[in-house]
XYZ file of N, CA and C in Angstrom:
825
model
N -4.351 -3.875 -15.175
C -5.260 -5.001 -15.048
C -4.452 -6.293 -14.976
N -4.822 -7.153 -14.022
C -4.165 -8.441 -13.872
C -5.171 -9.541 -14.195
N -4.769 -10.467 -15.050
C -5.601 -11.607 -15.417
C -4.866 -12.869 -14.987
N -5.516 -13.676 -14.168
C -4.902 -14.906 -13.661
C -5.746 -16.088 -14.110
N -5.098 -17.060 -14.746
C -5.810 -18.203 -15.334
C -5.200 -19.502 -14.836
N -6.051 -20.456 -14.496
C -5.634 -21.813 -14.167
C -6.644 -22.762 -14.793
N -6.166 -23.693 -15.636
C -7.092 -24.576 -16.333
C -6.353 -25.789 -16.901
N -7.096 -26.664 -17.531
C -6.492 -27.792 -18.238
C -5.725 -27.260 -19.445
N -4.552 -27.810 -19.677
C -3.755 -27.359 -20.810
C -4.317 -27.912 -22.111
N -4.209 -27.121 -23.153
C -4.613 -27.571 -24.473
C -3.898 -26.734 -25.528
N -3.829 -27.271 -26.724
C -3.128 -26.592 -27.808
C -3.830 -25.274 -28.153
N -3.047 -24.224 -28.318
C -3.579 -22.955 -28.784
C -4.084 -22.017 -27.712
N -3.891 -22.362 -26.434
C -4.409 -21.504 -25.369
C -3.806 -20.108 -25.408
N -2.483 -20.038 -25.480
C -1.810 -18.735 -25.457
C -2.224 -17.900 -26.658
N -2.315 -18.536 -27.816
C -2.707 -17.805 -29.025
C -4.135 -17.267 -28.901
N -5.038 -18.083 -28.356
C -6.426 -17.640 -28.201
C -6.537 -16.477 -27.228
N -5.849 -16.598 -26.111
C -5.895 -15.539 -25.105
C -5.343 -14.234 -25.664
N -4.201 -14.325 -26.330
C -3.573 -13.125 -26.899
C -4.467 -12.471 -27.937
N -5.102 -13.269 -28.777
C -5.966 -12.728 -29.833
C -7.178 -12.016 -29.253
N -7.776 -12.605 -28.230
C -8.958 -11.992 -27.618
C -8.600 -10.652 -26.990
N -7.480 -10.590 -26.281
C -7.075 -9.329 -25.666
C -6.723 -8.283 -26.723
N -6.095 -8.720 -27.806
C -5.745 -7.785 -28.878
C -7.004 -7.208 -29.524
N -7.989 -8.069 -29.786
C -9.238 -7.581 -30.393
C -9.976 -6.634 -29.459
N -9.764 -6.809 -28.150
C -10.409 -5.918 -27.181
C -9.648 -4.600 -27.018
N -8.499 -4.493 -27.675
C -7.705 -3.274 -27.566
C -6.850 -3.207 -26.327
N -6.603 -4.356 -25.699
C -5.789 -4.402 -24.490
C -4.367 -4.808 -24.857
N -3.407 -4.039 -24.370
C -2.000 -4.305 -24.654
C -1.405 -5.180 -23.558
N -0.790 -6.306 -23.933
C -0.165 -7.196 -22.966
C 1.209 -6.648 -22.598
N 1.354 -6.235 -21.346
C 2.620 -5.720 -20.850
C 3.527 -6.860 -20.390
N 2.913 -7.870 -19.769
C 3.666 -9.028 -19.288
C 2.751 -10.239 -19.351
N 3.311 -11.378 -19.790
C 2.543 -12.616 -19.826
C 3.459 -13.755 -19.418
N 3.154 -14.373 -18.288
C 3.935 -15.500 -17.781
C 3.068 -16.749 -17.811
N 3.647 -17.867 -18.254
C 2.899 -19.118 -18.310
C 3.727 -20.247 -17.720
N 3.013 -21.270 -17.248
C 3.664 -22.486 -16.763
C 2.704 -23.643 -16.968
N 3.253 -24.795 -17.347
C 2.442 -26.002 -17.512
C 2.992 -27.090 -16.598
N 2.126 -27.631 -15.743
C 2.454 -28.802 -14.949
C 2.128 -30.023 -15.806
N 3.148 -30.607 -16.407
C 2.920 -31.672 -17.375
C 2.288 -32.905 -16.744
N 2.672 -33.209 -15.499
C 2.129 -34.399 -14.851
C 0.612 -34.320 -14.698
N 0.086 -33.118 -14.465
C -1.351 -32.938 -14.271
C -2.023 -32.278 -15.476
N -1.238 -31.947 -16.484
C -1.762 -31.265 -17.670
C -2.505 -29.986 -17.282
N -1.859 -29.188 -16.418
C -2.472 -27.956 -15.937
C -1.707 -26.748 -16.462
N -2.461 -25.755 -16.894
C -1.914 -24.513 -17.449
C -2.141 -23.390 -16.457
N -1.101 -22.596 -16.229
C -1.171 -21.452 -15.318
C -0.638 -20.221 -16.053
N -1.289 -19.088 -15.853
C -0.805 -17.864 -16.504
C -1.182 -16.636 -15.682
N -0.270 -15.677 -15.681
C -0.523 -14.355 -15.097
C -0.234 -13.332 -16.180
N -1.227 -12.526 -16.501
C -1.116 -11.557 -17.584
C -1.339 -10.163 -17.019
N -0.459 -9.261 -17.357
C -0.646 -7.857 -17.009
C -0.930 -7.101 -18.291
N -2.096 -6.477 -18.340
C -2.521 -5.779 -19.549
C -2.948 -4.361 -19.184
N -2.910 -3.490 -20.188
C -3.339 -2.112 -19.960
C -4.096 -1.607 -21.176
N -4.861 -0.567 -20.961
C -5.665 0.007 -22.040
C -7.136 -0.054 -21.691
N -7.950 0.641 -22.458
C -9.397 0.644 -22.295
C -10.004 -0.347 -23.277
N -10.772 -1.303 -22.756
C -11.366 -2.320 -23.612
C -12.320 -1.681 -24.621
N -12.258 -2.161 -25.853
C -13.083 -1.610 -26.926
C -14.523 -2.112 -26.857
N -14.743 -3.246 -26.212
C -16.102 -3.769 -26.078
C -16.219 -4.531 -24.760
N -17.424 -4.600 -24.225
C -17.637 -5.184 -22.900
C -17.650 -6.708 -22.920
N -17.784 -7.307 -24.095
C -17.936 -8.755 -24.164
C -16.638 -9.539 -24.170
N -15.493 -8.856 -24.004
C -14.233 -9.579 -24.116
C -14.034 -10.574 -22.973
N -14.561 -10.268 -21.794
C -14.403 -11.192 -20.681
C -15.183 -12.488 -20.924
N -16.412 -12.351 -21.451
C -17.184 -13.538 -21.772
C -16.519 -14.334 -22.894
N -15.933 -13.628 -23.844
C -15.237 -14.299 -24.934
C -14.019 -15.068 -24.415
N -13.326 -14.457 -23.457
C -12.166 -15.125 -22.888
C -12.586 -16.371 -22.109
N -13.646 -16.274 -21.320
C -14.121 -17.446 -20.583
C -14.524 -18.569 -21.531
N -15.163 -18.212 -22.627
C -15.621 -19.224 -23.587
C -14.456 -19.928 -24.273
N -13.315 -19.247 -24.372
C -12.147 -19.830 -25.035
C -11.389 -20.799 -24.139
N -11.668 -20.769 -22.827
C -10.974 -21.624 -21.875
C -11.779 -22.896 -21.628
N -11.123 -23.965 -21.172
C -11.865 -25.170 -20.800
C -12.938 -24.857 -19.760
N -14.034 -25.628 -19.739
C -15.184 -25.298 -18.872
C -14.843 -25.145 -17.397
N -13.874 -25.931 -16.900
C -13.574 -25.901 -15.457
C -12.531 -24.850 -15.098
N -12.178 -23.997 -16.032
C -11.092 -23.033 -15.830
C -11.411 -22.053 -14.701
N -10.347 -21.666 -13.978
C -10.426 -20.590 -12.993
C -9.876 -19.328 -13.653
N -10.704 -18.291 -13.703
C -10.318 -17.024 -14.336
C -10.594 -15.892 -13.367
N -9.546 -15.126 -13.051
C -9.689 -13.961 -12.190
C -9.190 -12.737 -12.945
N -10.008 -11.716 -12.948
C -9.639 -10.454 -13.598
C -9.651 -9.384 -12.524
N -8.458 -8.933 -12.150
C -8.298 -8.027 -11.013
C -7.717 -6.692 -11.469
N -8.488 -5.626 -11.380
C -7.933 -4.303 -11.725
C -7.087 -3.729 -10.595
N -6.228 -4.578 -10.014
C -5.325 -4.175 -8.937
C -6.034 -3.395 -7.831
N -7.099 -3.986 -7.229
C -7.760 -3.282 -6.120
C -6.866 -3.291 -4.896
N -7.143 -2.386 -3.987
C -6.400 -2.369 -2.739
C -6.952 -3.461 -1.829
N -6.143 -4.428 -1.523
C -6.581 -5.546 -0.699
C -6.553 -5.156 0.772
N -7.489 -5.718 1.529
C -7.581 -5.432 2.959
C -6.886 -6.553 3.731
N -6.106 -6.154 4.721
C -5.268 -7.090 5.456
C -5.539 -6.970 6.951
N -5.633 -8.118 7.618
C -5.673 -8.164 9.075
C -4.485 -9.001 9.547
N -3.872 -8.580 10.636
C -2.688 -9.261 11.159
C -3.012 -9.828 12.530
N -2.614 -11.069 12.753
C -2.783 -11.714 14.058
C -1.412 -11.862 14.708
N -1.312 -11.456 15.970
C -0.021 -11.431 16.663
C -0.159 -12.010 18.068
N 1.000 -12.285 18.665
C 1.056 -12.678 20.072
C 1.870 -11.626 20.827
N 3.182 -11.868 21.003
C 4.009 -10.894 21.724
C 5.210 -10.411 20.912
N 5.668 -11.182 19.951
C 6.866 -10.799 19.198
C 6.523 -9.675 18.221
N 7.398 -8.688 18.165
C 7.068 -7.443 17.460
C 7.748 -7.285 16.108
N 8.763 -8.083 15.790
C 9.601 -7.740 14.642
C 8.839 -7.785 13.314
N 8.033 -8.809 13.102
C 7.285 -8.881 11.840
C 6.181 -7.830 11.788
N 5.462 -7.652 12.901
C 4.425 -6.633 12.935
C 5.017 -5.249 12.730
N 6.157 -4.954 13.375
C 6.781 -3.644 13.212
C 7.105 -3.348 11.760
N 7.588 -4.336 11.027
C 7.902 -4.142 9.612
C 6.633 -3.878 8.811
N 5.571 -4.607 9.120
C 4.300 -4.400 8.415
C 3.764 -2.998 8.675
N 3.813 -2.550 9.931
C 3.316 -1.217 10.265
C 4.102 -0.126 9.537
N 5.411 -0.280 9.468
C 6.234 0.711 8.762
C 5.917 0.734 7.267
N 5.806 -0.436 6.679
C 5.484 -0.492 5.244
C 4.115 0.125 4.970
N 3.157 -0.144 5.849
C 1.834 0.443 5.669
C 1.886 1.960 5.827
N 2.644 2.440 6.795
C 2.755 3.874 7.039
C 3.294 4.609 5.814
N 4.249 3.987 5.124
C 4.898 4.658 3.988
C 4.393 4.172 2.630
N 3.292 3.447 2.632
C 2.629 3.090 1.384
C 3.331 2.047 0.549
N 4.122 1.172 1.166
C 4.838 0.158 0.391
C 4.383 -1.263 0.738
N 3.303 -1.399 1.496
C 2.843 -2.720 1.899
C 2.140 -3.447 0.762
N 1.477 -2.694 -0.109
C 0.734 -3.317 -1.200
C -0.679 -3.707 -0.809
N -1.097 -3.351 0.389
C -2.443 -3.630 0.876
C -2.764 -2.614 1.967
N -4.046 -2.539 2.332
C -4.440 -1.643 3.425
C -4.537 -2.455 4.708
N -3.786 -2.058 5.699
C -3.804 -2.739 6.989
C -5.041 -2.285 7.753
N -6.033 -3.159 7.828
C -7.308 -2.782 8.432
C -7.271 -2.858 9.946
N -6.622 -3.888 10.491
C -6.612 -4.057 11.937
C -5.563 -5.078 12.335
N -5.258 -5.099 13.631
C -4.373 -6.095 14.232
C -5.111 -6.716 15.406
N -5.083 -8.049 15.479
C -5.684 -8.757 16.594
C -4.584 -9.493 17.343
N -4.590 -9.384 18.676
C -3.583 -10.057 19.482
C -4.210 -10.831 20.620
N -3.687 -12.030 20.865
C -4.200 -12.787 22.003
C -3.537 -12.365 23.316
N -2.587 -11.438 23.219
C -2.022 -10.744 24.381
C -2.067 -9.246 24.079
N -2.101 -8.389 25.084
C -2.234 -6.948 24.838
C -0.906 -6.248 24.541
N 0.204 -6.970 24.551
C 1.529 -6.357 24.547
C 1.783 -5.403 23.388
N 1.251 -5.708 22.184
C 1.578 -4.916 20.996
C 0.530 -3.850 20.686
N -0.382 -3.660 21.596
C -1.410 -2.649 21.380
C -0.849 -1.246 21.267
N 0.074 -0.866 22.144
C 0.660 0.472 22.103
C 1.378 0.729 20.788
N 2.092 -0.276 20.282
C 2.796 -0.127 19.013
C 1.810 0.166 17.890
N 0.698 -0.535 17.839
C -0.306 -0.303 16.796
C -0.923 1.086 16.922
N -1.192 1.492 18.142
C -1.808 2.801 18.341
C -0.876 3.930 17.903
N 0.419 3.745 18.030
C 1.363 4.756 17.539
C 1.218 4.968 16.035
N 0.827 3.920 15.329
C 0.648 4.015 13.874
C -0.825 4.201 13.513
N -1.663 4.428 14.521
C -3.100 4.674 14.326
C -3.778 3.529 13.597
N -3.386 2.313 13.945
C -3.993 1.108 13.392
C -4.809 0.454 14.500
N -6.080 0.119 14.249
C -6.913 -0.490 15.295
C -6.297 -1.794 15.819
N -6.287 -1.935 17.139
C -5.792 -3.151 17.781
C -6.893 -3.729 18.651
N -7.154 -5.027 18.489
C -8.167 -5.699 19.272
C -7.492 -6.792 20.097
N -7.692 -6.745 21.387
C -7.162 -7.783 22.270
C -8.222 -8.876 22.398
N -7.867 -10.079 21.918
C -8.771 -11.235 21.981
C -8.053 -12.318 22.783
N -8.224 -12.354 24.103
C -7.486 -13.318 24.923
C -7.929 -14.755 24.660
N -6.969 -15.668 24.740
C -7.271 -17.090 24.552
C -7.310 -17.843 25.877
N -6.697 -17.289 26.892
C -6.577 -18.003 28.161
C -7.949 -18.180 28.810
N -8.183 -19.411 29.278
C -9.438 -19.721 29.937
C -10.600 -19.925 28.996
N -10.317 -19.985 27.681
C -11.373 -20.176 26.698
C -11.137 -21.462 25.917
N -12.188 -22.215 25.624
C -12.031 -23.308 24.665
C -11.631 -22.727 23.309
N -10.949 -23.529 22.484
C -10.490 -23.008 21.199
C -11.652 -22.510 20.337
N -12.800 -23.197 20.410
C -13.945 -22.782 19.600
C -14.410 -21.372 19.982
N -14.433 -21.094 21.286
C -14.866 -19.776 21.750
C -13.845 -18.709 21.369
N -12.564 -19.048 21.494
C -11.508 -18.106 21.129
C -11.590 -17.759 19.640
N -11.726 -18.777 18.801
C -11.783 -18.525 17.363
C -13.062 -17.801 16.958
N -14.145 -18.076 17.657
C -15.381 -17.335 17.393
C -15.200 -15.853 17.704
N -14.471 -15.555 18.788
C -14.190 -14.162 19.135
C -13.282 -13.512 18.095
N -12.312 -14.275 17.575
C -11.462 -13.758 16.506
C -12.298 -13.394 15.275
N -13.179 -14.292 14.876
C -14.012 -14.045 13.694
C -14.924 -12.843 13.914
N -15.451 -12.700 15.126
C -16.295 -11.534 15.440
C -15.476 -10.245 15.343
N -14.219 -10.289 15.810
C -13.369 -9.109 15.721
C -12.998 -8.755 14.289
N -12.850 -9.772 13.459
C -12.473 -9.543 12.066
C -13.652 -9.069 11.208
N -14.845 -9.486 11.565
C -16.017 -9.277 10.717
C -16.227 -7.832 10.261
N -16.115 -6.829 11.138
C -16.356 -5.457 10.663
C -15.350 -4.984 9.613
N -14.176 -5.600 9.578
C -13.120 -5.143 8.677
C -13.093 -5.906 7.353
N -13.752 -7.060 7.292
C -13.844 -7.867 6.080
C -12.497 -7.982 5.357
N -11.493 -8.531 6.015
C -10.173 -8.615 5.371
C -10.152 -9.633 4.227
N -9.377 -9.312 3.205
C -9.163 -10.254 2.109
C -8.145 -11.321 2.506
N -7.169 -10.926 3.333
C -6.115 -11.842 3.764
C -5.852 -11.657 5.255
N -5.427 -12.759 5.886
C -4.922 -12.714 7.245
C -3.432 -13.037 7.204
N -2.646 -12.336 8.018
C -1.233 -12.643 8.164
C -0.976 -13.016 9.611
N -0.397 -14.185 9.811
C -0.011 -14.618 11.154
C 1.425 -14.168 11.380
N 1.576 -13.005 11.993
C 2.897 -12.415 12.219
C 3.410 -12.871 13.573
N 3.855 -14.126 13.618
C 4.301 -14.764 14.858
C 3.126 -14.926 15.824
N 2.010 -15.414 15.316
C 0.795 -15.574 16.122
C 0.935 -16.724 17.115
N 1.615 -17.792 16.714
C 1.973 -18.888 17.611
C 0.763 -19.601 18.203
N -0.342 -19.603 17.478
C -1.507 -20.375 17.878
C -1.932 -21.252 16.699
N -2.342 -22.477 16.988
C -2.810 -23.382 15.945
C -4.292 -23.132 15.702
N -4.642 -22.861 14.451
C -6.026 -22.582 14.093
C -6.726 -23.866 13.647
N -7.985 -23.977 13.972
C -8.743 -25.182 13.654
C -9.089 -25.229 12.165
N -9.376 -26.428 11.648
C -9.832 -26.530 10.249
C -11.056 -25.676 9.953
N -11.946 -25.554 10.915
C -13.148 -24.738 10.700
C -12.791 -23.268 10.494
N -11.836 -22.770 11.266
C -11.400 -21.379 11.096
C -10.679 -21.207 9.763
N -9.765 -22.113 9.471
C -8.984 -22.019 8.231
C -9.904 -22.033 7.010
N -10.974 -22.799 7.072
C -11.903 -22.892 5.942
C -12.555 -21.553 5.619
N -12.643 -20.666 6.617
C -13.227 -19.339 6.382
C -12.333 -18.483 5.483
N -11.041 -18.791 5.456
C -10.077 -18.006 4.679
C -9.165 -18.947 3.885
N -9.746 -19.826 3.118
C -8.974 -20.838 2.396
C -7.963 -20.167 1.454
N -6.703 -20.534 1.610
C -5.598 -19.989 0.816
C -5.507 -18.466 0.945
N -5.970 -17.943 2.099
C -5.886 -16.504 2.333
C -5.272 -16.193 3.695
N -4.702 -17.211 4.339
C -3.996 -17.000 5.602
C -2.516 -17.246 5.353
N -1.703 -16.212 5.543
C -0.266 -16.280 5.277
C 0.463 -16.383 6.609
N 1.283 -17.411 6.750
C 2.025 -17.623 7.985
C 3.518 -17.462 7.748
N 4.240 -17.063 8.787
C 5.708 -17.065 8.741
C 6.188 -18.069 9.784
N 6.984 -19.043 9.332
C 7.508 -20.067 10.234
C 9.021 -19.925 10.305
N 9.558 -19.973 11.508
C 10.986 -19.737 11.707
C 11.785 -21.019 11.499
N 11.663 -21.538 10.282
C 12.454 -22.705 9.880
C 12.383 -22.825 8.365
N 13.385 -23.494 7.795
C 13.367 -23.768 6.359
C 12.597 -25.075 6.172
N 11.268 -24.942 6.106
C 10.418 -26.126 5.986
C 10.762 -26.925 4.732
N 10.596 -28.264 4.785
C 9.905 -29.043 5.815
C 10.754 -29.416 7.029
N 11.971 -28.913 7.135
C 12.783 -29.222 8.314
C 12.262 -28.476 9.530
N 12.263 -29.143 10.660
C 11.974 -28.533 11.958
C 10.621 -27.823 12.004
N 9.593 -28.556 11.647
C 8.234 -28.022 11.780
C 7.845 -28.010 13.252
N 6.781 -27.271 13.556
C 6.285 -27.247 14.929
C 7.019 -26.268 15.814
N 7.047 -26.554 17.105
C 7.566 -25.615 18.103
C 9.089 -25.664 18.203
N 9.668 -24.540 18.598
C 11.089 -24.393 18.910
C 12.021 -24.917 17.793
N 11.838 -24.464 16.570
C 12.694 -24.957 15.484
C 14.156 -24.548 15.639
N 14.439 -23.386 16.233
C 15.842 -22.995 16.403
C 16.543 -23.927 17.396
N 15.837 -24.314 18.422
C 16.418 -25.266 19.366
C 16.625 -26.623 18.698
N 15.674 -27.014 17.847
C 15.835 -28.252 17.092
C 17.047 -28.166 16.159
N 17.196 -27.010 15.500
C 18.315 -26.831 14.574
C 19.651 -26.857 15.313
N 19.687 -26.219 16.478
C 20.916 -26.212 17.273
C 21.287 -27.631 17.697
N 20.293 -28.392 18.154
C 20.559 -29.760 18.599
C 21.046 -30.641 17.454
N 20.590 -30.346 16.239
C 20.975 -31.143 15.072
C 22.311 -30.694 14.492
N 22.768 -29.504 14.866
C 24.040 -29.005 14.366
C 24.007 -28.591 12.913
N 22.896 -28.047 12.460
C 22.783 -27.650 11.057
C 23.697 -26.461 10.765
N 24.019 -26.275 9.491
C 24.871 -25.173 9.063
C 24.096 -24.100 8.312
N 22.800 -24.333 8.139
C 21.919 -23.352 7.509
C 20.621 -23.290 8.302
N 20.143 -22.094 8.556
C 18.811 -21.908 9.122
C 18.059 -20.963 8.206
N 16.752 -20.924 8.352
C 15.990 -20.056 7.457
C 14.592 -19.819 7.967
N 13.775 -19.286 7.065
C 12.376 -19.005 7.374
C 11.539 -19.345 6.156
N 10.287 -19.667 6.401
C 9.359 -20.076 5.352
C 8.030 -19.364 5.543
N 7.527 -18.779 4.492
C 6.174 -18.239 4.514
C 5.300 -19.151 3.660
N 4.155 -19.518 4.212
C 3.280 -20.460 3.513
C 1.828 -20.158 3.827
N 0.940 -20.674 2.994
C -0.481 -20.599 3.284
C -0.821 -21.623 4.362
N -1.722 -21.245 5.245
C -2.119 -22.133 6.335
C -3.163 -23.124 5.834
N -2.949 -24.395 6.168
C -3.922 -25.453 5.877
C -4.218 -26.195 7.178
N -4.953 -27.290 7.055
C -5.305 -28.070 8.241
C -4.106 -28.792 8.837
N -3.041 -28.980 8.047
C -1.855 -29.695 8.513
C -0.807 -28.686 8.974
N -0.345 -28.823 10.208
C 0.556 -27.856 10.823
C 1.831 -27.682 10.004
N 2.092 -26.445 9.580
C 3.324 -26.061 8.883
C 3.558 -26.867 7.610
N 2.484 -27.337 6.964
C 2.629 -28.114 5.745
C 1.880 -27.503 4.573
N 1.439 -26.238 4.703
C 0.689 -25.607 3.630
C 1.577 -25.217 2.459
N 0.977 -24.838 1.329
C 1.730 -24.446 0.134
C 2.717 -23.322 0.430
N 3.972 -23.546 0.053
C 5.050 -22.595 0.360
C 5.057 -21.450 -0.641
N 5.155 -20.229 -0.116
C 5.176 -19.024 -0.950
C 6.601 -18.524 -1.147
N 7.361 -18.411 -0.069
C 8.725 -17.867 -0.145
C 9.568 -18.460 0.973
N 10.876 -18.584 0.706
C 11.823 -19.098 1.687
C 13.164 -18.391 1.525
N 13.935 -18.409 2.600
C 15.291 -17.844 2.566
C 16.119 -18.512 3.652
N 17.429 -18.636 3.412
C 18.321 -19.251 4.391
C 19.522 -18.357 4.646
N 20.169 -18.573 5.805
C 21.430 -17.915 6.133
C 22.342 -18.966 6.770
N 23.663 -18.806 6.655
C 24.576 -19.786 7.255
C 24.762 -19.562 8.744
N 24.977 -20.662 9.467
C 25.357 -20.611 10.876
C 26.506 -21.588 11.088
N 27.188 -21.457 12.217
C 28.305 -22.352 12.520
C 28.129 -22.919 13.925
N 29.096 -23.723 14.345
C 29.060 -24.307 15.682
C 29.168 -23.245 16.774
N 29.613 -22.044 16.413
C 29.736 -20.976 17.398
C 28.386 -20.329 17.736
N 27.371 -20.556 16.896
C 26.055 -19.971 17.134
C 25.310 -20.760 18.207
N 24.906 -20.071 19.259
C 24.030 -20.670 20.257
C 22.578 -20.494 19.809
N 21.667 -21.066 20.566
C 20.253 -20.931 20.218
C 19.852 -19.464 20.166
N 20.325 -18.688 21.137
C 19.978 -17.263 21.184
C 20.484 -16.519 19.955
N 21.686 -16.896 19.480
C 22.236 -16.275 18.270
C 21.370 -16.607 17.060
N 20.929 -17.861 16.980
C 20.076 -18.272 15.857
C 18.753 -17.527 15.874
N 18.187 -17.367 17.054
C 16.930 -16.647 17.170
C 17.091 -15.211 16.692
N 18.162 -14.556 17.126
C 18.398 -13.165 16.755
C 18.610 -13.023 15.251
N 19.406 -13.891 14.670
C 19.643 -13.839 13.226
C 18.393 -14.221 12.450
N 17.657 -15.188 12.994
C 16.475 -15.668 12.299
C 15.373 -14.629 12.186
N 15.287 -13.735 13.157
C 14.244 -12.709 13.104
C 14.382 -11.828 11.876
N 15.621 -11.519 11.488
C 15.833 -10.712 10.286
C 15.335 -11.445 9.051
N 15.593 -12.745 8.991
C 15.159 -13.542 7.846
C 13.638 -13.662 7.824
N 13.049 -13.889 8.987
C 11.595 -14.007 9.066
C 10.917 -12.755 8.512
N 11.408 -11.591 8.930
C 10.822 -10.337 8.477
C 10.920 -10.194 6.962
N 12.093 -10.511 6.409
C 12.298 -10.376 4.963
C 11.443 -11.352 4.180
N 11.361 -12.593 4.644
C 10.592 -13.610 3.917
C 9.101 -13.293 3.953
N 8.596 -12.867 5.089
C 7.180 -12.524 5.174
C 6.856 -11.337 4.275
N 7.718 -10.342 4.256
C 7.490 -9.180 3.392
C 7.455 -9.587 1.919
N 8.373 -10.477 1.536
C 8.405 -10.944 0.144
C 7.150 -11.741 -0.192
N 6.730 -12.610 0.714
C 5.535 -13.415 0.463
C 4.297 -12.538 0.306
N 4.156 -11.544 1.179
C 3.004 -10.646 1.075
C 3.005 -9.915 -0.257
N 4.158 -9.435 -0.678
C 4.236 -8.728 -1.957
C 3.779 -9.624 -3.101
N 4.254 -10.857 -3.123
C 3.886 -11.783 -4.193
C 2.386 -12.062 -4.195
N 1.829 -12.281 -3.019
C 0.401 -12.585 -2.929
C -0.444 -11.380 -3.304
N -0.094 -10.214 -2.776
C -0.900 -9.017 -3.036
C -0.841 -8.592 -4.499
N 0.214 -8.971 -5.202
C 0.324 -8.657 -6.635
C -0.229 -9.779 -7.512
N -0.933 -10.716 -6.914
C -1.567 -11.821 -7.644
C -0.553 -12.640 -8.434
N 0.602 -12.890 -7.819
C 1.651 -13.657 -8.480
C 1.721 -15.113 -7.987
N 0.841 -15.495 -7.087
C 0.903 -16.817 -6.477
C -0.370 -17.594 -6.798
N -0.208 -18.730 -7.461
C -1.324 -19.618 -7.757
C -1.110 -20.925 -6.999
N -2.148 -21.405 -6.351
C -2.061 -22.634 -5.570
C -2.567 -23.805 -6.395
N -1.765 -24.867 -6.419
C -2.155 -26.105 -7.100
C -1.802 -27.267 -6.189
N -2.817 -28.001 -5.776
C -2.648 -29.069 -4.790
C -1.967 -28.471 -3.552
N -0.810 -29.009 -3.118
C -0.165 -28.457 -1.934
C 1.145 -27.751 -2.300
N 1.156 -27.108 -3.463
C 2.327 -26.348 -3.876
C 1.853 -25.064 -4.538
N 2.777 -24.189 -4.816
C 2.431 -22.920 -5.452
C 3.195 -22.756 -6.758
N 2.546 -22.047 -7.681
C 3.197 -21.534 -8.881
C 3.404 -20.055 -8.621
N 4.645 -19.605 -8.596
C 4.955 -18.218 -8.247
C 5.570 -17.518 -9.449
N 4.873 -16.554 -9.998
C 5.356 -15.773 -11.139
C 6.059 -14.521 -10.609
N 7.373 -14.632 -10.389
C 8.125 -13.490 -9.853
C 8.518 -12.527 -10.965
């Protein structure tokens, strides 16, 4: 059982929470806490096990927290995932392999692509693929078709595995803090298009990748995970792209794991990550 709490900080919170779980017969296996002092906000992720001795412990726990508290009690359900793609296969290929061998941490319900190129790859893994073309369509019509394609699968999260399309605020609002993107740059550097070309032109010595939640502001959502690798003057743009794909795959996999295990809490435009 995973218990995730976000609320106003106050004296005695940890003691109250621990006492309530103990009286319920639940053993705390792991308890992580963090306080944002500037905002007086308390964050905690608790992993507990055992059979509760009485049904009222959840109500007792809610009553012990400040009135505006966010409390989630998740018995580690299998989360449903939908992936949006364009033509690049490296991130999708990693997701398909992890799903095939049971290490993804979620059930891959479907893949939607605005080009048909990756359909054969999905079919090899017996994962439904829906081609939703964007060409010749207004963005509203395209996004409406995406939502119609997603509706039968009711995904808990969307992953943009190199989707390379900007989603409207109206679409993002349907999955607030549930759309995970991988950007081929160490944000906030080189946001937007062609970051490797931007990095090459700037002569940087480090490149990386960033996974973040999608918001209305392009490539500015709360960051979940990042990683960097060194480059030198000998690296051309093509070399950076090739090296960067490995980093993108690793960072996206790490971000998904953290999110699916309920280790990521969003506060304003940043994340609290209990690794």
